[in-house]
PDB file of C-alpha atoms and ligand atoms in Angstrom:
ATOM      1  CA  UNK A  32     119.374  86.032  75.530  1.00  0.00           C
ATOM      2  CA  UNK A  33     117.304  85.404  72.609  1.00  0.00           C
ATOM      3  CA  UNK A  34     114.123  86.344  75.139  1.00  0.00           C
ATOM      4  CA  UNK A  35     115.576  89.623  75.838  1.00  0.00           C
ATOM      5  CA  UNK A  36     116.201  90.465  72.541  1.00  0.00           C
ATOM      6  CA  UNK A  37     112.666  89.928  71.206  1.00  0.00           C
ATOM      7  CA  UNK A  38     111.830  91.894  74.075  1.00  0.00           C
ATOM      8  CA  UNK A  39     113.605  95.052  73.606  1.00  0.00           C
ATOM      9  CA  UNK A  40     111.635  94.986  70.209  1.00  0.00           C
ATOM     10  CA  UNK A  41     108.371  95.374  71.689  1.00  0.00           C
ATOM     11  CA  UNK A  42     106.926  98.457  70.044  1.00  0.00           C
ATOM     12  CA  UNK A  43     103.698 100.298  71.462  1.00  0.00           C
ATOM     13  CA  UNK A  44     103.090 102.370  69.028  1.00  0.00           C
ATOM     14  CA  UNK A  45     103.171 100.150  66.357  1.00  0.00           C
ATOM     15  CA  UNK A  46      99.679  98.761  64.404  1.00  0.00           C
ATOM     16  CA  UNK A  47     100.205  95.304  65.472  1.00  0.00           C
ATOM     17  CA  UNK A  48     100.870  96.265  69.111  1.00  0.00           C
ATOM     18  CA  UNK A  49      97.900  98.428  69.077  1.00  0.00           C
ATOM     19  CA  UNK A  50      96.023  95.539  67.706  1.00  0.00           C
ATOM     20  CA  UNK A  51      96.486  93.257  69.644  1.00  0.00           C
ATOM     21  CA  UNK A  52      96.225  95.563  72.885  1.00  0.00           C
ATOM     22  CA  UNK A  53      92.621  96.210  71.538  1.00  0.00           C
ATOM     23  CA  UNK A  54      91.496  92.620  72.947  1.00  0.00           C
ATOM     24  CA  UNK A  55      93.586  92.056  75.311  1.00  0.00           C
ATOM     25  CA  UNK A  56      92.858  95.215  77.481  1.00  0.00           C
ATOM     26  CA  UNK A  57      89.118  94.740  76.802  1.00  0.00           C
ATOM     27  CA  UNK A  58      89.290  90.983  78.303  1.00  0.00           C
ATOM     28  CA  UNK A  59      90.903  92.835  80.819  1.00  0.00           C
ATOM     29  CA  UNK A  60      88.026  95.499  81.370  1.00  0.00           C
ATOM     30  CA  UNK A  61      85.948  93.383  80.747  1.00  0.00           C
ATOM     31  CA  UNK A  62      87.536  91.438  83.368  1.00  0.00           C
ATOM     32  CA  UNK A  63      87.203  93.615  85.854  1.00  0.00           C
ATOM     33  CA  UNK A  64      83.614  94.765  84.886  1.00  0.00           C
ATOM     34  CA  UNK A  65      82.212  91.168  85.767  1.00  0.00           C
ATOM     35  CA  UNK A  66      84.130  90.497  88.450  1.00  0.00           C
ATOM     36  CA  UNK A  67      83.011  93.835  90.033  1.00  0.00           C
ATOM     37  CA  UNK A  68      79.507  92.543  89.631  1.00  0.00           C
ATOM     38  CA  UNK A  69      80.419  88.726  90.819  1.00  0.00           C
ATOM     39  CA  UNK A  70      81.429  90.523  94.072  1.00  0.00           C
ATOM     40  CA  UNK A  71      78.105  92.184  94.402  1.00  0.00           C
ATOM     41  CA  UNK A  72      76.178  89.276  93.659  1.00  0.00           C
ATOM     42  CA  UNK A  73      78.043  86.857  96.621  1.00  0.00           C
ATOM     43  CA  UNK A  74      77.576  89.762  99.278  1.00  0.00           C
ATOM     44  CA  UNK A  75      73.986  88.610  98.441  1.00  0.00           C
ATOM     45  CA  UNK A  76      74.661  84.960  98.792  1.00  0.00           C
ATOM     46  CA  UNK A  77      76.721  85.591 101.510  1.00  0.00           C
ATOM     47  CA  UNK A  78      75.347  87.790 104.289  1.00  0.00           C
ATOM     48  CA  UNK A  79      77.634  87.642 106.964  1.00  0.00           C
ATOM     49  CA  UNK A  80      80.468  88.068 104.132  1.00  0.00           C
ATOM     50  CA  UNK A  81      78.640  91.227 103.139  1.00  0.00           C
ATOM     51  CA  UNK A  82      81.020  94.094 103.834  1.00  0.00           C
ATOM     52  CA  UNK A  83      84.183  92.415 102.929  1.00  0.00           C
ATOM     53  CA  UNK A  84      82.911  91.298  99.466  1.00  0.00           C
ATOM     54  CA  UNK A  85      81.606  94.867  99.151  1.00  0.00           C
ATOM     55  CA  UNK A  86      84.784  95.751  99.830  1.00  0.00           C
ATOM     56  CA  UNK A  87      86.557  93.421  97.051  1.00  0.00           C
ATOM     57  CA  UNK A  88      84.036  94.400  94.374  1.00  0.00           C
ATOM     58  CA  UNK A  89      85.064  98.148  94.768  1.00  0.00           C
ATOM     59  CA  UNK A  90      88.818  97.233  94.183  1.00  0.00           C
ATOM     60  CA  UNK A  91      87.597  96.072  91.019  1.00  0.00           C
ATOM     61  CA  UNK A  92      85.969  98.796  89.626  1.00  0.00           C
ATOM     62  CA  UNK A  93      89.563 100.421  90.366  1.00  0.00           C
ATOM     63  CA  UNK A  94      90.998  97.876  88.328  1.00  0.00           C
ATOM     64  CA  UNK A  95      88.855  98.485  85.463  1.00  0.00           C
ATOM     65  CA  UNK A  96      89.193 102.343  85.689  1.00  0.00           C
ATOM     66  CA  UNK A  97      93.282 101.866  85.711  1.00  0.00           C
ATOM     67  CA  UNK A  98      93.065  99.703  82.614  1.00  0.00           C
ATOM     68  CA  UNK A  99      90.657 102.117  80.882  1.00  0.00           C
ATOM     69  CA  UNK A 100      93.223 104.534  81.571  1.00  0.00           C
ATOM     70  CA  UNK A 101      96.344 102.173  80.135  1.00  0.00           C
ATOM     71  CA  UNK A 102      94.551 101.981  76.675  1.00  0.00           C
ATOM     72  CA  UNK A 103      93.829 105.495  76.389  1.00  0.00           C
ATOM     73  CA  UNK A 104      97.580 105.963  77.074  1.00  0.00           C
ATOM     74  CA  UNK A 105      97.956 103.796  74.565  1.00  0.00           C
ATOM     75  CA  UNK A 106      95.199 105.156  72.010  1.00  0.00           C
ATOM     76  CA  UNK A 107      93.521 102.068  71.633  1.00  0.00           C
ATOM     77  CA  UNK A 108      89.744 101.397  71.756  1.00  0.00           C
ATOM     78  CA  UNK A 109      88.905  98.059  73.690  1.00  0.00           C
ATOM     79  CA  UNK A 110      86.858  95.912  71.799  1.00  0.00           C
ATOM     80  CA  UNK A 111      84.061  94.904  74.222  1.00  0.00           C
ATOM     81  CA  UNK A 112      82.102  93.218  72.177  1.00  0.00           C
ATOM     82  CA  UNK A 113      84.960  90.829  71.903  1.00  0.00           C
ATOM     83  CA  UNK A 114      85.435  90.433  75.298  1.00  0.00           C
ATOM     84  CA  UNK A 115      82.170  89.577  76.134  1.00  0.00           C
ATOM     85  CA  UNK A 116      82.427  86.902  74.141  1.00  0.00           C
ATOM     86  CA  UNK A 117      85.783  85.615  76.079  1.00  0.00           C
ATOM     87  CA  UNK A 118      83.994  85.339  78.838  1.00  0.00           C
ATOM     88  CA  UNK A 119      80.792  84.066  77.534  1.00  0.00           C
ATOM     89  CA  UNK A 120      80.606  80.721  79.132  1.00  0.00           C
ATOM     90  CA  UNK A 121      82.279  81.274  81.879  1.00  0.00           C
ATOM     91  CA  UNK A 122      79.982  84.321  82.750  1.00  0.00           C
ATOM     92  CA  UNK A 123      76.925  81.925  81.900  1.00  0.00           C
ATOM     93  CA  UNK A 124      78.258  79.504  84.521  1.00  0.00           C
ATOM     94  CA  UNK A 125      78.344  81.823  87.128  1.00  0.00           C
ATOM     95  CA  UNK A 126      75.298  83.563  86.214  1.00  0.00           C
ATOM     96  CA  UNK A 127      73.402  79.726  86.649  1.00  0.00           C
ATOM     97  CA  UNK A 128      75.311  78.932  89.823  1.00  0.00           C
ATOM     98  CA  UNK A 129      74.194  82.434  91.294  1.00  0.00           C
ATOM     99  CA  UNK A 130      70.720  81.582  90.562  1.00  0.00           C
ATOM    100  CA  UNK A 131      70.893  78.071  91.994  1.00  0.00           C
ATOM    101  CA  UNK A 132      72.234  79.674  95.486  1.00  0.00           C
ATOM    102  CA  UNK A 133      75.615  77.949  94.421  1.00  0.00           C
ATOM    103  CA  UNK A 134      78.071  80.140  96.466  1.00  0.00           C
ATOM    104  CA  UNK A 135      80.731  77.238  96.494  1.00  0.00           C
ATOM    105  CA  UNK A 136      80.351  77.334  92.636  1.00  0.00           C
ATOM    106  CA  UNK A 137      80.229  80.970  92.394  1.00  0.00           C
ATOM    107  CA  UNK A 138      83.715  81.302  94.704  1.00  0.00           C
ATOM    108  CA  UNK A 139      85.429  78.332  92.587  1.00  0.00           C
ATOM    109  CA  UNK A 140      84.327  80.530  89.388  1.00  0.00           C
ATOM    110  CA  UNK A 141      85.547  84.167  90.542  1.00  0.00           C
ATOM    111  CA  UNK A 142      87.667  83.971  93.966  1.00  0.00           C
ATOM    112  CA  UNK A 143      90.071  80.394  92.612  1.00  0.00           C
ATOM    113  CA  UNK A 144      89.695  80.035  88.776  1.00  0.00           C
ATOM    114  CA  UNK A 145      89.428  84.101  87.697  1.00  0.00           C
ATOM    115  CA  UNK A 146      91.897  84.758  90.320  1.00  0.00           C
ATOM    116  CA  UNK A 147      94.245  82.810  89.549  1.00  0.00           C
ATOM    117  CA  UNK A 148      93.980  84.051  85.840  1.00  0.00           C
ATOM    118  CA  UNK A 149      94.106  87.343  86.563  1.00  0.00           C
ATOM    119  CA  UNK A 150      97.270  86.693  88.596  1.00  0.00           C
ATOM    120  CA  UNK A 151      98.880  84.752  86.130  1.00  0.00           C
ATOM    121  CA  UNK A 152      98.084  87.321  83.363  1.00  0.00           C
ATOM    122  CA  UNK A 153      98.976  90.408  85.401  1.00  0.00           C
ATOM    123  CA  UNK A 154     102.607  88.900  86.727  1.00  0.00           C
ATOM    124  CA  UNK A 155     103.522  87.958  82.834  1.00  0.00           C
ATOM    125  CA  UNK A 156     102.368  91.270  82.280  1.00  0.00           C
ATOM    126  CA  UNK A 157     104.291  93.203  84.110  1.00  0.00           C
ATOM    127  CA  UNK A 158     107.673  93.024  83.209  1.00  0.00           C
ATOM    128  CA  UNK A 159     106.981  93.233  79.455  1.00  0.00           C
ATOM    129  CA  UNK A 160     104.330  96.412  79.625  1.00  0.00           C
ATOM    130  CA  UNK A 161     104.395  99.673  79.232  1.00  0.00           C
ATOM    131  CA  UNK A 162     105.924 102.014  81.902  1.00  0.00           C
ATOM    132  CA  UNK A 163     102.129 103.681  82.274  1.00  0.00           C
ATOM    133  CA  UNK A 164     101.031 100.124  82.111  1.00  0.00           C
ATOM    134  CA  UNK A 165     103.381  98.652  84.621  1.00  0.00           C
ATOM    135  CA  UNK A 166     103.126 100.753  87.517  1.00  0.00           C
ATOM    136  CA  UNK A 167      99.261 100.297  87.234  1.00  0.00           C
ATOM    137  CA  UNK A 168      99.266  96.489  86.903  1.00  0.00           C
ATOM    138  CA  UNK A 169     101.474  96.345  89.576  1.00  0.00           C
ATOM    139  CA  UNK A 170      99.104  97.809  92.266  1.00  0.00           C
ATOM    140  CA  UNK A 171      96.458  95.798  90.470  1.00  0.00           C
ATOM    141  CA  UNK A 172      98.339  92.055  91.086  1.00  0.00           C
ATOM    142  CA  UNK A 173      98.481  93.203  94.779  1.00  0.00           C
ATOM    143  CA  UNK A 174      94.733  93.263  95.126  1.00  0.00           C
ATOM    144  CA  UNK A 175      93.955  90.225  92.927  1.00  0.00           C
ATOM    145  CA  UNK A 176      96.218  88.052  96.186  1.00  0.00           C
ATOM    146  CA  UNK A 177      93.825  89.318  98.347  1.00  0.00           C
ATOM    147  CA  UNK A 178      90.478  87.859  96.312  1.00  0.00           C
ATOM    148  CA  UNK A 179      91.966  84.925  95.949  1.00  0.00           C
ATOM    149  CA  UNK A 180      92.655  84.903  99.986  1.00  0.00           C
ATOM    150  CA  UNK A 181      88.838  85.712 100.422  1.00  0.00           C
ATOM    151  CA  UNK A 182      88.064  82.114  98.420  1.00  0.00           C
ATOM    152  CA  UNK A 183      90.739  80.337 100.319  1.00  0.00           C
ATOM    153  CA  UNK A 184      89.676  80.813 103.743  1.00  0.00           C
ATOM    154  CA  UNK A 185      86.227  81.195 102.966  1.00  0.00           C
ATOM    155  CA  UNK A 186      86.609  77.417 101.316  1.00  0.00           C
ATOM    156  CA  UNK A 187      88.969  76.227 103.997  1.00  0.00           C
ATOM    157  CA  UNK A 188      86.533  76.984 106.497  1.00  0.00           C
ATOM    158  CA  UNK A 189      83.946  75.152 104.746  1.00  0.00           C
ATOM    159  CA  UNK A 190      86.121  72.368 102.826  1.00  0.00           C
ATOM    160  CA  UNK A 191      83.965  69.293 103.918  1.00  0.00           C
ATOM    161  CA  UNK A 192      80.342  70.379 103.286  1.00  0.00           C
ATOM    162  CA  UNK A 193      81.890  71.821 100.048  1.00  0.00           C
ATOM    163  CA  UNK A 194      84.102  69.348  98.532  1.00  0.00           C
ATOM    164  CA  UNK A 195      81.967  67.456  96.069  1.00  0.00           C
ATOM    165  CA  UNK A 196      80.517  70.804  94.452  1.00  0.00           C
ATOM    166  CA  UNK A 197      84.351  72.008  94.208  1.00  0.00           C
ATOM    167  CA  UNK A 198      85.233  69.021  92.383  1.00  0.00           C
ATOM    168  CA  UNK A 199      82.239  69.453  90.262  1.00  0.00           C
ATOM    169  CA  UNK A 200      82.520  72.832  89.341  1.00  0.00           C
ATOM    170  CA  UNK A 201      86.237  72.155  88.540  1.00  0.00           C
ATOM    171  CA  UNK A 202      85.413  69.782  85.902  1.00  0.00           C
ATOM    172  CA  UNK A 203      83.118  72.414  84.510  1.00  0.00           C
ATOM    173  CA  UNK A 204      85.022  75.485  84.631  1.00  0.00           C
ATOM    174  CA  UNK A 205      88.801  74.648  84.458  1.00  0.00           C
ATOM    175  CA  UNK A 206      88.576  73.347  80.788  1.00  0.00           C
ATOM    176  CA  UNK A 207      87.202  77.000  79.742  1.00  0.00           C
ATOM    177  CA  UNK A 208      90.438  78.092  80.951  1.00  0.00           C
ATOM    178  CA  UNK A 209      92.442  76.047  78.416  1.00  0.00           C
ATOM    179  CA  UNK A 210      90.155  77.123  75.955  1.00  0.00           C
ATOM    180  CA  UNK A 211      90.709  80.851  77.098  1.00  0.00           C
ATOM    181  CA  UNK A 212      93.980  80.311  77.121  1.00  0.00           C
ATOM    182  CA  UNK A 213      94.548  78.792  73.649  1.00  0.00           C
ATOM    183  CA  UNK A 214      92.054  81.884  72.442  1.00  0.00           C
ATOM    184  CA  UNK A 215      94.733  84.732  73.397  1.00  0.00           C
ATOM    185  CA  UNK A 216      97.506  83.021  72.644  1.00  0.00           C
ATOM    186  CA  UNK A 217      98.608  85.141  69.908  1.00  0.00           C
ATOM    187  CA  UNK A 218      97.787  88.580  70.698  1.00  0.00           C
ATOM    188  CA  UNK A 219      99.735  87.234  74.350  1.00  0.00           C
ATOM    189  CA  UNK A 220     102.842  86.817  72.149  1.00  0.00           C
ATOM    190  CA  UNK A 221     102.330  89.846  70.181  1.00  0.00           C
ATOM    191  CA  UNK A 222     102.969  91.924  74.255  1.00  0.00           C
ATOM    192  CA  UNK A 223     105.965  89.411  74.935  1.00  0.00           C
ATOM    193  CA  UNK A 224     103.501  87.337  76.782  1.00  0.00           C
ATOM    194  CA  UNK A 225     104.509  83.101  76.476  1.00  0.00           C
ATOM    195  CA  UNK A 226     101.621  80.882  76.803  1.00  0.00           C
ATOM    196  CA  UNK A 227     103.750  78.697  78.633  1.00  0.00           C
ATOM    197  CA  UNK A 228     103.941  81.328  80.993  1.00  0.00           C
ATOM    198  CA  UNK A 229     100.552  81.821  81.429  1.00  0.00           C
ATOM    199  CA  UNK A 230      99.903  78.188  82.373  1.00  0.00           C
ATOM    200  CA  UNK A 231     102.732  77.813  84.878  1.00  0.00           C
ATOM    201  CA  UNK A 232     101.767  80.757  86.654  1.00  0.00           C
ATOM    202  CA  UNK A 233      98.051  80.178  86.767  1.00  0.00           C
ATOM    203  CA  UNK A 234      99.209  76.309  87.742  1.00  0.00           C
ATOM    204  CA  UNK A 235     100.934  77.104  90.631  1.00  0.00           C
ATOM    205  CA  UNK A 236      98.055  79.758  91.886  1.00  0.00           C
ATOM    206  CA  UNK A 237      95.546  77.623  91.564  1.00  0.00           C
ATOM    207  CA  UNK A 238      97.148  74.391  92.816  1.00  0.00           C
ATOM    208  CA  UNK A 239      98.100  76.251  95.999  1.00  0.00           C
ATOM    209  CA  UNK A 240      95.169  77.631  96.396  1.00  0.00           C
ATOM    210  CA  UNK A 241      93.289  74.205  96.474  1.00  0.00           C
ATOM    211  CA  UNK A 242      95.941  73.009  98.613  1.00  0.00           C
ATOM    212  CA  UNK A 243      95.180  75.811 101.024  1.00  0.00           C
ATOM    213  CA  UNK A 244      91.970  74.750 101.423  1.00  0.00           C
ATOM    214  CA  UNK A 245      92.278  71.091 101.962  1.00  0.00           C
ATOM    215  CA  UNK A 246      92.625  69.305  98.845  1.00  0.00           C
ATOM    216  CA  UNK A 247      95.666  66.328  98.840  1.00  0.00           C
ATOM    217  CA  UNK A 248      98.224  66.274  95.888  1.00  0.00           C
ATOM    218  CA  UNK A 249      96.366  63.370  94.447  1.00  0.00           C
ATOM    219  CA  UNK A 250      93.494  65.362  94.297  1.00  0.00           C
ATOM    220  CA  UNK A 251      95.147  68.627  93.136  1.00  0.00           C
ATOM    221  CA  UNK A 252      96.451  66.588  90.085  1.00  0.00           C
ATOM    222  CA  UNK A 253      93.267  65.169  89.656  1.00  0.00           C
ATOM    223  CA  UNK A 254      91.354  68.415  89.102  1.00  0.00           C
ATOM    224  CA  UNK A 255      94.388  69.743  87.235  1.00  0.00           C
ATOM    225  CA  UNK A 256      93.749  67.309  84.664  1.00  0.00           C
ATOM    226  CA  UNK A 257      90.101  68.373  83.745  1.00  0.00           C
ATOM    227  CA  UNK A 258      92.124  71.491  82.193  1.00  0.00           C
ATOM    228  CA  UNK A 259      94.297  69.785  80.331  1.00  0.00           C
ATOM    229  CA  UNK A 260      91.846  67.766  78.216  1.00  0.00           C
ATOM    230  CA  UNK A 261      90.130  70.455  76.421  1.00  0.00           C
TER     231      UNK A 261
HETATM  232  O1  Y39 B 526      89.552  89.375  89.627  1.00  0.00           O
HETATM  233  C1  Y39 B 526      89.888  90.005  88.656  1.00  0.00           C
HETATM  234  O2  Y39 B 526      90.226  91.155  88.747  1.00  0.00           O
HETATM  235  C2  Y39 B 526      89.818  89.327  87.342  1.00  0.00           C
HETATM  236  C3  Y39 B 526      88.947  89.961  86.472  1.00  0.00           C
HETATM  237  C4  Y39 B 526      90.328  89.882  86.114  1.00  0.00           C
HETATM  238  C5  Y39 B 526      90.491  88.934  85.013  1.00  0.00           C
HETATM  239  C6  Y39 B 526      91.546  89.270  84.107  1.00  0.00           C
HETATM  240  C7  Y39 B 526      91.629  88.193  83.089  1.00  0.00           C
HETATM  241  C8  Y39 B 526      92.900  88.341  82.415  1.00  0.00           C
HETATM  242  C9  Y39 B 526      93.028  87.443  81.268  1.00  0.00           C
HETATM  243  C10 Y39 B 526      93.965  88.081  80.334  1.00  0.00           C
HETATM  244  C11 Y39 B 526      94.563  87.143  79.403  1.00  0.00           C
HETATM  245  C12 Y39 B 526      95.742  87.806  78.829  1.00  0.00           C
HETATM  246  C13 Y39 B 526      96.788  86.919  78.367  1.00  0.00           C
HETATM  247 FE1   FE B 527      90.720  92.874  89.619  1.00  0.00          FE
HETATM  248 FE1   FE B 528      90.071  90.231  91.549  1.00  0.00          FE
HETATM  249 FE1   FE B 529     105.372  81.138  71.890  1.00  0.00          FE
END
């Protein structure tokens, strides 16, 4: 009850929606923006993959066109400087893997742990956004199940040969995550968004996802830990 109530007070218009919607759509753009490029950059590590991941990487400049178009709705101007710096170390992680050759790294990075983020974000999202917003993010959430497929099978297929650099790049990459997390907590509560949420929906992605591909339980809570320690 209480939940609903704070809901139905959810203002768009108002300064501190606005403000908050400044940083959170950028991440979002922003979002989209690098993932569009991460796409581009495995069709190169990944020849055979090629068309597919040309194929995902074009969704996302979709994505970031339909979020453009949420904040305009809104009247808000992204603040991309911010959200470059959200995704600073995360970026520079991929960025080092891609020059390494590490496509195992650069799928745990983008097609599990972003993924799985996005999805999270996006299904919290949803039923607290704006109408514009909504109907948007809803053909968005769609997409971001099929990149997360692409990992899954593309992992699966190669789970022995790639199991120690998954673990690896786990330990890396999942605490940025909690740091992420902790990061937008607030301006996540100022659009009816619960942290608490946010993990349990990015938990269960990513868990099942790693399941999917071979990992046991003991494992899965293994690598789940790495996130919780930062
Ligand atoms: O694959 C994708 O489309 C991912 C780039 C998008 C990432 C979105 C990250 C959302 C985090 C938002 C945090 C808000 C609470
Ligand atoms: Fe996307
Ligand atoms: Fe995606
Ligand atoms: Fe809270």
């Amino acid at each position: 009850m209480q939940e609903l109530a704070l809901r139905s007070e959810l203002d768009f218009n108002s300064e501190t929606y606005k403000d908050a919607y400044s940083r959170i759509n950028a991440i979002v753009i922003e979002g989209e923006q690098e993932a569009y490029q991460n796409y581009l950059d495995m069709a190169q590590l990944l020849p055979e993959d090629e068309a597919e991941l040309i194929r995902l990487s074009k969704m996302e400049n979709r994505h970031k066109k339909g979020f453009q178009a949420c904040g305009k709705n809104l009247n808000v101007t992204p603040d991309m400087d911010y959200a470059q710096q959200f995704f600073a170390e995360l970026h520079g992680n991929f960025q080092k893997a891609k020059a390494e050759g590490k496509i195992v790294t650069c799928l745990l990075i983008q097609s599990l742990i972003i993924e799985a983020f996005a999805i999270a974000a996006y299904n919290i999202y949803i039923p607290v956004a704006d109408p514009f917003a909504r109907k948007i993010t809803e053909g968005v959430v769609k997409d971001e199940y099929t990149h997360l497929n692409f990992g899954e099978v593309w992992l699966k297929e190669h789970f022995e040969a790639s199991k120690a650099e998954l673990e690896d790049a786990n330990k890396e990459n999942l605490p940025l995550v909690w740091q992420m997390l902790n990061q937008v907590e607030k301006d996540a509560e100022v659009l009816g968004m619960e942290k608490e949420a946010l993990v349990e929906d990015f938990m269960i992605s990513y868990g099942e996802a790693l399941s999917n591909i071979g990992f046991s339980t003991r494992e899965i809570m293994k690598m789940s830990a790495y996130g919780l320690r930062a």
